[in-house]
Short mmCIF file of C-alpha atoms in Angstrom, two decimals:
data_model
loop_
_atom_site.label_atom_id
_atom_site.label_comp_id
_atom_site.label_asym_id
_atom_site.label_seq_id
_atom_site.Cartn_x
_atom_site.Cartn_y
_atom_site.Cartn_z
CA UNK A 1 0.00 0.00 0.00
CA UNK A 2 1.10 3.52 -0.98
CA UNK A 3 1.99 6.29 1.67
CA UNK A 4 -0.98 8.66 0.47
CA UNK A 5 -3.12 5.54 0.16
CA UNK A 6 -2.47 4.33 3.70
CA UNK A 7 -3.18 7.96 4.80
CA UNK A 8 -6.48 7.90 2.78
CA UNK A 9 -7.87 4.78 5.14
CA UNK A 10 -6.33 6.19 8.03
CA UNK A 11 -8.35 9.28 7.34
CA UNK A 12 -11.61 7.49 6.77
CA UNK A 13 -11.09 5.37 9.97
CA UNK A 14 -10.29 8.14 12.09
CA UNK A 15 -13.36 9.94 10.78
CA UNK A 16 -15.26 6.67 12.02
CA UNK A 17 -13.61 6.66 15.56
CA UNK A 18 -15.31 10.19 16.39
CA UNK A 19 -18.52 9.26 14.90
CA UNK A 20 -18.56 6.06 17.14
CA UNK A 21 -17.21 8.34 20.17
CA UNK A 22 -20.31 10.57 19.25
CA UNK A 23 -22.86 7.73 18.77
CA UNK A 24 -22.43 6.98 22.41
CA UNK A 25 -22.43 10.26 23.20
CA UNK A 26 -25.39 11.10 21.58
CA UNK A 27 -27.13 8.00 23.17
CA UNK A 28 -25.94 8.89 26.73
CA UNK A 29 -27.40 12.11 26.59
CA UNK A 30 -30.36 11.22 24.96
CA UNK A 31 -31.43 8.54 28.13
CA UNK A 32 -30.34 10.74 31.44
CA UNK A 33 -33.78 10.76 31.72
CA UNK A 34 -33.62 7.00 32.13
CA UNK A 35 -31.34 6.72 34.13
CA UNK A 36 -32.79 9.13 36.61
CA UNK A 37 -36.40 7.34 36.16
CA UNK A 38 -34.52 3.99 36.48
CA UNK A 39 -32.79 4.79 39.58
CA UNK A 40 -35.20 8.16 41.12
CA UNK A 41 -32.48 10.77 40.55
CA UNK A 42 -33.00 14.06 41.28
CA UNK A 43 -31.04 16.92 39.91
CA UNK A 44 -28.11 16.35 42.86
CA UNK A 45 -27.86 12.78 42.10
CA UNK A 46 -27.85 13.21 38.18
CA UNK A 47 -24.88 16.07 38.94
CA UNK A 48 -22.88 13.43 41.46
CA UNK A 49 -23.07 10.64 38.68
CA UNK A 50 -21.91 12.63 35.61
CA UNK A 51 -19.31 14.14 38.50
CA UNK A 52 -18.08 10.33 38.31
CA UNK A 53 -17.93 10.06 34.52
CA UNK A 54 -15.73 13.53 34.63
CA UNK A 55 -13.35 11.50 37.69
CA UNK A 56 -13.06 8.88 35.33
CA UNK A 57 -12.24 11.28 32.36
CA UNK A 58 -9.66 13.37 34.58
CA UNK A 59 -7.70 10.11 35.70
CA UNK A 60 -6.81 9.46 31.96
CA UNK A 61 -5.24 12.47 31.99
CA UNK A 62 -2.04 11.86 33.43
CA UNK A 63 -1.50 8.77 31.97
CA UNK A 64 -2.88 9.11 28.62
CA UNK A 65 0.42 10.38 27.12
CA UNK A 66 2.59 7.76 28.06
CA UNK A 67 -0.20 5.18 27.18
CA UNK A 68 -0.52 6.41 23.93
CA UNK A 69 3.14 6.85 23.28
CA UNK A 70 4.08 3.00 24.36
CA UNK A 71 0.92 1.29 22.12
CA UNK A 72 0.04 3.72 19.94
CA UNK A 73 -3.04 5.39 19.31
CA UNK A 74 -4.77 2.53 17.12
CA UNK A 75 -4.55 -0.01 20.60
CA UNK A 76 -5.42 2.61 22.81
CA UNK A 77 -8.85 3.60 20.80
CA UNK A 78 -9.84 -0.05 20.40
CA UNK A 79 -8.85 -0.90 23.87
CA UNK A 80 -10.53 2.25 25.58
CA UNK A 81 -13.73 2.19 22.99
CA UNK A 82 -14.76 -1.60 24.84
CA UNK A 83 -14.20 0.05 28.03
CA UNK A 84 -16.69 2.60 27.57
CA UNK A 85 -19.12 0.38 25.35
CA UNK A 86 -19.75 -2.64 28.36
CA UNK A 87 -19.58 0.42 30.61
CA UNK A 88 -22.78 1.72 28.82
CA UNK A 89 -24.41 -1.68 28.02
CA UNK A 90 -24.82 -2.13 32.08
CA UNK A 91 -25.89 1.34 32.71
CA UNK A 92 -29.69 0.42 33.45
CA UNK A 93 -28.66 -2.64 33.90
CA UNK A 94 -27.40 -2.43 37.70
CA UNK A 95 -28.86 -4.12 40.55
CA UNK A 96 -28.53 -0.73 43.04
CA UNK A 97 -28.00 2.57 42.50
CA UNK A 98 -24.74 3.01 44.22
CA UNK A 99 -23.17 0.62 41.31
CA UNK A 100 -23.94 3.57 38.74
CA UNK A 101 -21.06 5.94 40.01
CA UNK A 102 -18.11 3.65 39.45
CA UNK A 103 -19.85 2.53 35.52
CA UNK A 104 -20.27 6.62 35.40
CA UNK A 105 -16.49 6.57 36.13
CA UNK A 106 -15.59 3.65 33.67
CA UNK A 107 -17.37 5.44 30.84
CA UNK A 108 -15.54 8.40 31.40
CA UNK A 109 -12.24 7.24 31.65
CA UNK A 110 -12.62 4.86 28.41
CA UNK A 111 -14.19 8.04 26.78
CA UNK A 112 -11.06 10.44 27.90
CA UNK A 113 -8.89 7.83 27.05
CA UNK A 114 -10.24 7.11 23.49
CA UNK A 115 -10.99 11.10 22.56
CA UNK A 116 -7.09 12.06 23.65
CA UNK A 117 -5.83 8.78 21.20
CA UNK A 118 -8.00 9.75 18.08
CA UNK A 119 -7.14 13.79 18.45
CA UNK A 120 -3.47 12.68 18.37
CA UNK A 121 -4.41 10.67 15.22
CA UNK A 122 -5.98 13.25 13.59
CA UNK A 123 -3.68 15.87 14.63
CA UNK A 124 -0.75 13.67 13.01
CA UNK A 125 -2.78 12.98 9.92
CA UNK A 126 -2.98 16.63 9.71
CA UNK A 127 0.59 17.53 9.57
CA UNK A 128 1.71 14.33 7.68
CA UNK A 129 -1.41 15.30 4.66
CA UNK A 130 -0.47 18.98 5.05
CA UNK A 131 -3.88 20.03 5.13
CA UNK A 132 -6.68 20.71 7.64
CA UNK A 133 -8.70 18.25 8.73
CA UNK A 134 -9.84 18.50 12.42
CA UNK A 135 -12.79 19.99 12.38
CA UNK A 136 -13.87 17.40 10.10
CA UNK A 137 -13.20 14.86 12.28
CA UNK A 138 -14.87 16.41 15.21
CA UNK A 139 -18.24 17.14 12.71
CA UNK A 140 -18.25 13.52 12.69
CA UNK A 141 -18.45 13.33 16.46
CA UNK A 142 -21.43 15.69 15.82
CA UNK A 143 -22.54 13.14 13.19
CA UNK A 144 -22.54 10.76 15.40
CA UNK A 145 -24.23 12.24 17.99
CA UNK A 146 -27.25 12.86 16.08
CA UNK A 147 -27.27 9.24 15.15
CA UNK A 148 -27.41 8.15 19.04
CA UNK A 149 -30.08 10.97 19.95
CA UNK A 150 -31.63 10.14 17.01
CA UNK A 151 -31.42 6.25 17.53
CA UNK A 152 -33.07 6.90 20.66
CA UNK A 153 -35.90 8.99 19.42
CA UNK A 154 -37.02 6.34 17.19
CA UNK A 155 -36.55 3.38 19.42
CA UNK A 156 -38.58 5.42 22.43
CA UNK A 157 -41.16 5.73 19.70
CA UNK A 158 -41.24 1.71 19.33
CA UNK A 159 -41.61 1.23 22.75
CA UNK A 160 -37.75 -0.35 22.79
CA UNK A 161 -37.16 -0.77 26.82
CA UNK A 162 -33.98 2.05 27.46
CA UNK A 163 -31.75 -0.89 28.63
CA UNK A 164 -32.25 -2.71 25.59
CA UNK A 165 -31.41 0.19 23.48
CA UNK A 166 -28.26 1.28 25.48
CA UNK A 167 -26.86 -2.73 24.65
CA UNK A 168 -28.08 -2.66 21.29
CA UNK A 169 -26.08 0.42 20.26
CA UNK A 170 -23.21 -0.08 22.53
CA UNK A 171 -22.75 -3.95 20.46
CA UNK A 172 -23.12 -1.97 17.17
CA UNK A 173 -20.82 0.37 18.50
CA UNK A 174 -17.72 -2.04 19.89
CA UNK A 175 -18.14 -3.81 16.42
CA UNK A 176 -17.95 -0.87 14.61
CA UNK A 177 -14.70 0.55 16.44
CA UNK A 178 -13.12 -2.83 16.59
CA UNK A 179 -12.89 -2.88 12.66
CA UNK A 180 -12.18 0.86 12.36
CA UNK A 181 -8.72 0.92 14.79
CA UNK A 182 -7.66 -1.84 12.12
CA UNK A 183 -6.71 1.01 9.30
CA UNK A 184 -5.38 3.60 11.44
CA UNK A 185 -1.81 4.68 12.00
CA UNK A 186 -0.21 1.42 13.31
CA UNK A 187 2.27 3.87 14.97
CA UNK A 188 3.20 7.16 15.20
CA UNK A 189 6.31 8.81 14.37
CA UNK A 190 8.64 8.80 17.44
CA UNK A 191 8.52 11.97 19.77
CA UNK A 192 11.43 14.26 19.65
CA UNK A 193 13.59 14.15 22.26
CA UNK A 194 13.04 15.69 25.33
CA UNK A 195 9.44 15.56 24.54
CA UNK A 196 7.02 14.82 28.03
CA UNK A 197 4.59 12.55 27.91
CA UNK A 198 2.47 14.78 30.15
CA UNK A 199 3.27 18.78 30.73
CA UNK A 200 1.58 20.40 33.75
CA UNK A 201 -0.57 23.35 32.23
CA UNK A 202 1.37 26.79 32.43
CA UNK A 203 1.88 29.45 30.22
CA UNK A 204 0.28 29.52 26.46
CA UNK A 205 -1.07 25.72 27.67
CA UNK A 206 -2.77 27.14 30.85
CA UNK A 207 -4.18 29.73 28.87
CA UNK A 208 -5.82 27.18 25.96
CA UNK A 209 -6.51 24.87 28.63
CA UNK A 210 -8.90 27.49 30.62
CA UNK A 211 -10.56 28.13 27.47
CA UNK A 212 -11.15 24.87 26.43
CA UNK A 213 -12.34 24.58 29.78
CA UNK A 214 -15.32 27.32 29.12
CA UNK A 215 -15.74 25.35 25.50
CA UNK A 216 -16.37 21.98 27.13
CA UNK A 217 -18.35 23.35 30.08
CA UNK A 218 -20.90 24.73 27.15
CA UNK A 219 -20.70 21.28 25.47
CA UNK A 220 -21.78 19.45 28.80
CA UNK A 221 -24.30 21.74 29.84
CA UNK A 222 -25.62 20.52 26.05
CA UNK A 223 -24.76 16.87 25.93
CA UNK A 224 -26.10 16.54 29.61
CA UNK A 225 -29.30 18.99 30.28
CA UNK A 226 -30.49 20.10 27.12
CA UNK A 227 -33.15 16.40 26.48
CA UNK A 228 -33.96 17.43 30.34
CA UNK A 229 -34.94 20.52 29.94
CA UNK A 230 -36.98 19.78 27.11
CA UNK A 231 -38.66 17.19 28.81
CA UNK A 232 -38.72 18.44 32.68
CA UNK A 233 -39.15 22.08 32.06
CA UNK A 234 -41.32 22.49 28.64
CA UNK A 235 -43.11 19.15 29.47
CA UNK A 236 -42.67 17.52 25.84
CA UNK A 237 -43.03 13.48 25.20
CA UNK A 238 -39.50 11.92 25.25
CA UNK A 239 -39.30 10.36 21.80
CA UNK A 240 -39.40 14.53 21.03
CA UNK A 241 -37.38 15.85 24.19
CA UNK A 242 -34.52 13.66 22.31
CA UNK A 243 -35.25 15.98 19.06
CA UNK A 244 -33.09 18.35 21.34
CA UNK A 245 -29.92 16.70 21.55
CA UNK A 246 -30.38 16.01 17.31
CA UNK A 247 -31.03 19.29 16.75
CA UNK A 248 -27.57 20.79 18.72
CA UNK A 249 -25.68 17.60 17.28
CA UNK A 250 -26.96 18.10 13.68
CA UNK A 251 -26.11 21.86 13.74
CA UNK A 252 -22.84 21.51 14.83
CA UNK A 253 -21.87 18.79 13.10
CA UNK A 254 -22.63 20.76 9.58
CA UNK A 255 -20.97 23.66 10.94
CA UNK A 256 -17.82 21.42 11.62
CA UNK A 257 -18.11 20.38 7.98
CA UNK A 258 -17.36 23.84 6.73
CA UNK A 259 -15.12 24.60 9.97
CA UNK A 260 -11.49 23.88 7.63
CA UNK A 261 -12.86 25.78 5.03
CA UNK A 262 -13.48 28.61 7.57
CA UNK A 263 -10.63 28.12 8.94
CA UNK A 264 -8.49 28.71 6.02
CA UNK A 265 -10.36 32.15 5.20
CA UNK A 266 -11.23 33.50 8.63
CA UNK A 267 -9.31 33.94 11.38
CA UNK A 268 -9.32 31.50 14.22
CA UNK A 269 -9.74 34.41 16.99
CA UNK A 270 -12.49 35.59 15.17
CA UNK A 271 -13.88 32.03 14.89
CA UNK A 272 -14.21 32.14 18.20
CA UNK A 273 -15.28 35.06 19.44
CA UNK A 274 -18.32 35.14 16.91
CA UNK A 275 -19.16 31.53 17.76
CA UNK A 276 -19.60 31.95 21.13
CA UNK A 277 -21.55 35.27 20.73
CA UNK A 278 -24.28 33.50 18.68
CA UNK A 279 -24.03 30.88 21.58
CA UNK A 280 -25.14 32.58 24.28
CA UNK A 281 -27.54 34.85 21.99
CA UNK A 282 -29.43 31.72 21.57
CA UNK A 283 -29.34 29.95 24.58
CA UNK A 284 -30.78 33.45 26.08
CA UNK A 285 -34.26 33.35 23.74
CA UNK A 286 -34.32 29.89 24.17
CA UNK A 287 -34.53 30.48 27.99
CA UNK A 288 -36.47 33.58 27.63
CA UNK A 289 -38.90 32.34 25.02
CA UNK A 290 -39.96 28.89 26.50
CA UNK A 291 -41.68 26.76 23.93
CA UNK A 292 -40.62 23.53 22.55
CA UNK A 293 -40.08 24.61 18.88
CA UNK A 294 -37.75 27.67 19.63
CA UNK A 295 -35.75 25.65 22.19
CA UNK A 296 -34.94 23.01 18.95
CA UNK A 297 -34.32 25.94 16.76
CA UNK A 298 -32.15 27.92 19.26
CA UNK A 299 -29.96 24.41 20.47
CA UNK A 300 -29.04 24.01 16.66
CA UNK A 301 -27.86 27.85 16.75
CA UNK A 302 -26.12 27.13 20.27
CA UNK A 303 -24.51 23.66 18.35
CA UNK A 304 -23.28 26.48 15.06
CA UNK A 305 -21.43 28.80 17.52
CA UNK A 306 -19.70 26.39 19.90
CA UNK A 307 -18.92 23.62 16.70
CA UNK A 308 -15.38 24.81 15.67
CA UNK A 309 -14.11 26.29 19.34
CA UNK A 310 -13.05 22.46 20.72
CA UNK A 311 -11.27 21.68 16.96
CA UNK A 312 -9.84 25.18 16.98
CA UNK A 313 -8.00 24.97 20.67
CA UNK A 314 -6.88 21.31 20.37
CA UNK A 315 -5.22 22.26 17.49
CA UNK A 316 -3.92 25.00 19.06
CA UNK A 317 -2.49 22.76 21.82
CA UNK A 318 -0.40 20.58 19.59
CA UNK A 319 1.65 23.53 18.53
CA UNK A 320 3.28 24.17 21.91
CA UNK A 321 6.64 22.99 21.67
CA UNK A 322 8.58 20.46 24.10
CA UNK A 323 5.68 18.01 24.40
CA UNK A 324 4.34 15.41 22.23
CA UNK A 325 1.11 16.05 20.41
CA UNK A 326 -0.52 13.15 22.94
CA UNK A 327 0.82 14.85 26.23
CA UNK A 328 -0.40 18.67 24.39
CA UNK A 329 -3.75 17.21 23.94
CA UNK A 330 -4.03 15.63 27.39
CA UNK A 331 -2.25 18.54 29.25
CA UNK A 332 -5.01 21.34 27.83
CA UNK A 333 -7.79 19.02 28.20
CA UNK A 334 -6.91 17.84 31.99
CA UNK A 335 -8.06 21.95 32.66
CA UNK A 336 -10.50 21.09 29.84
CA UNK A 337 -12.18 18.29 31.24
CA UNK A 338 -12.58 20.26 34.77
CA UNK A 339 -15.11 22.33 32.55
CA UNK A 340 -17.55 18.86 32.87
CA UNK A 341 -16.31 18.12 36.72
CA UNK A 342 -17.10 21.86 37.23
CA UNK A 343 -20.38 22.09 34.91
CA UNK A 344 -22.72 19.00 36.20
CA UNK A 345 -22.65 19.68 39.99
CA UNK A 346 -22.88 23.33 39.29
CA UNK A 347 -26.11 23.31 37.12
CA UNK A 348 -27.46 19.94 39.26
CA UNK A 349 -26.76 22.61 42.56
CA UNK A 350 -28.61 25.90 40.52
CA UNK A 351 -31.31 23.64 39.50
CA UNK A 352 -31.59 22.21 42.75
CA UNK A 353 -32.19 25.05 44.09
CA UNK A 354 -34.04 26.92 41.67
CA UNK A 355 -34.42 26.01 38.30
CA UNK A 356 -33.36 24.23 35.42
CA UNK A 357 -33.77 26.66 33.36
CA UNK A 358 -31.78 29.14 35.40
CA UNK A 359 -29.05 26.62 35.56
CA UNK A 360 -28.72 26.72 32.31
CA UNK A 361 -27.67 30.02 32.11
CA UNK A 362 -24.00 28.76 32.69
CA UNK A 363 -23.53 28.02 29.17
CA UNK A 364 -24.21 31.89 28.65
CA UNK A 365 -21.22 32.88 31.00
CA UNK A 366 -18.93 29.71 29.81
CA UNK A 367 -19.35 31.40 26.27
CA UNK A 368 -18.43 35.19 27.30
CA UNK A 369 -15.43 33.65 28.98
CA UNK A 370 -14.89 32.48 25.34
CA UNK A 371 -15.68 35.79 24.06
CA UNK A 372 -13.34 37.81 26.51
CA UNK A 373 -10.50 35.35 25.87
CA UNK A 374 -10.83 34.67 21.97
CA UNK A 375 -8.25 37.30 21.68
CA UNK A 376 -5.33 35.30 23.20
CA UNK A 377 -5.67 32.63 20.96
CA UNK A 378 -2.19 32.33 19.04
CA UNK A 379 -2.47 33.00 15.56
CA UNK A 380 -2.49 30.38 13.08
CA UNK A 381 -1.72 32.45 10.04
CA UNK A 382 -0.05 35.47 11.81
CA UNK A 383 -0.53 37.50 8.22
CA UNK A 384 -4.25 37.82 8.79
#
């Protein structure tokens, strides 16, 4: 097989890893209703087990580097991606509710582990093709995601129990990945030397870190709340509270379509700053406005502003030098993932106390965080 040929499959199956990551995404989201019917969570409880999943993301952290730079990325995504897929084929599965913290941690490690492995694919893909390709990749996270909220809507409209559809999908999904880690990168090139497996966040890192941080915060408050608050707070049937988590997926996933052509044109800081503006525009008359149809309609404009800010900063992350692209990616995501430790107990405790849809109005202050810091973004074409 031909360099640019082996390249062309390792594209293609990298493109499937995020749309399987996003499938179960998707899927999760769409059924945190069932889980807290399944076990009677409230709001607290829901925030204490997606606190578990972001535990189990964090702990990957530190190690993901080194795991990733002693098997390589294509292991590490297969081996992670059946971690997280029997995690999520038990989830309504367990016997007592105190057994769905540590499966809320399993998921998110195998998920942390298996996002930092296929951004360190893609981000090598990138510079070995010479050409832009990351957002791309993540649209097909998006993709995916729409698939799994979508999956769901259908199957809730069949009457398909929740635990049967979480081990449906989740079999689909380990099949799917299992054959996909096959045509990726066997290896990657070696690291320079000197290069850490892990860097503790400081300087330009810290500051992409802390705004990938604010990204990911408004991604979770999505991902986690928005099927809720369709369902909970405008009272609609679940098979169309799902239509929430499609409609923010679908959106973003077309906007991370065009996101390399935009990024080639535009630049990144203004990406950014513009995206994040229409984000919390949206999410505001969503809140303000209260009916079913303008909350889809104003999560797909939510889904176009925050689409390219996650592609944008990884990127951005890979480019510090010293550290491998694996330790970049894990060492501005470790402040990253705090965004979802931070996020679920914070909108669970608003809720709690208030309302859901007043929790909500974190996403509007992760996204002028965004806004206020867009500027410090490092330039990617410093003649624009």
């Amino acid at each position: 097989m031909t360099f640019p040929e082996s390249l062309a499959r390792a594209r293609w199956a990298t493109r499937a890893q995020f749309m399987h990551l996003g499938i179960i995404a998707g899927l999760f989201g769409a059924h945190v209703p069932s889980m807290a019917a399944r076990y009677a969570l409230d709001e607290q409880r829901i925030a204490v087990a997606l606190l578990a999943s972001t535990a189990g993301s964090v702990s990957m952290l530190l190690l993901a580097g080194r795991i990733i730079g002693r098997t390589g990325a294509q292991r590490t995504t297969m081996f992670a991606g059946w971690i997280f897929c029997l995690a999520m084929a038990l989830l309504l599965r367990l016997p007592s509710v105190w057994l769905v913290y540590p499966v809320m941690f399993a998921i998110g490690a195998g998920e942390s582990l298996y996002d930092i492995a296929i951004n360190a694919e893609g981000s090598m893909l990138e510079v070995m093709g010479g050409r832009a390709v990351l957002s791309g990749f993540h649209a097909m996270f998006s993709v995916g995601a729409m698939l799994g909220a979508g999956a769901a809507a259908v199957m809730f409209k069949m009457a398909v129990a929740p635990a049967v559809q979480l081990l449906a999908v989740a079999a689909v999904v380990a099949v799917g990945l299992t054959f996909a880690s096959r045509r990726m990168l066997p290896m990657h090139p070696p690291a320079e030397a000197g290069d850490a497996h892990f860097a503790w966040p400081r300087g330009l890192l810290l500051m992409i870190g802390l705004l990938i941080l604010s990204g990911m915060m408004a991604e979770g408050v999505m991902y986690n709340w928005s099927v809720l608050y369709v369902r909970q707070e405008l009272g609609a049937l679940p098979e169309r509270a799902a239509l929430a988590y499609v409609s923010f997926s679908g959106a973003t996933a077309l906007m991370r379509f065009a996101g390399d052509w935009i990024r080639a044109r535009v630049a990144e800081r203004t990406i950014v700053m513009v995206g994040a503006m229409v984000a919390s525009v949206a999410m505001a008359l969503v809140l303000l406005v209260r009916h079913e149809v303008a909350a889809l309609i104003g999560f797909a404009f939510v889904g176009m502003g925050l689409a390219t800010v996650v592609p944008i900063l990884y990127n951005a992350s890979t480019k510090v030098p010293g550290v491998s692209r694996a330790a970049a990616i894990a060492s501005a995501s470790s402040i990253g993932y705090v965004g979802f430790m931070i996020g679920p107990p914070l909108v669970g405790a608003i809720a709690h106390a208030s309302s859901l849809s007043w929790a909500l109005c974190t996403l509007i202050g992760a996204s002028l965080v965004l806004m206020a810091g867009a500027s410090r973004i490092p330039l990617a074409h410093p003649n624009r």
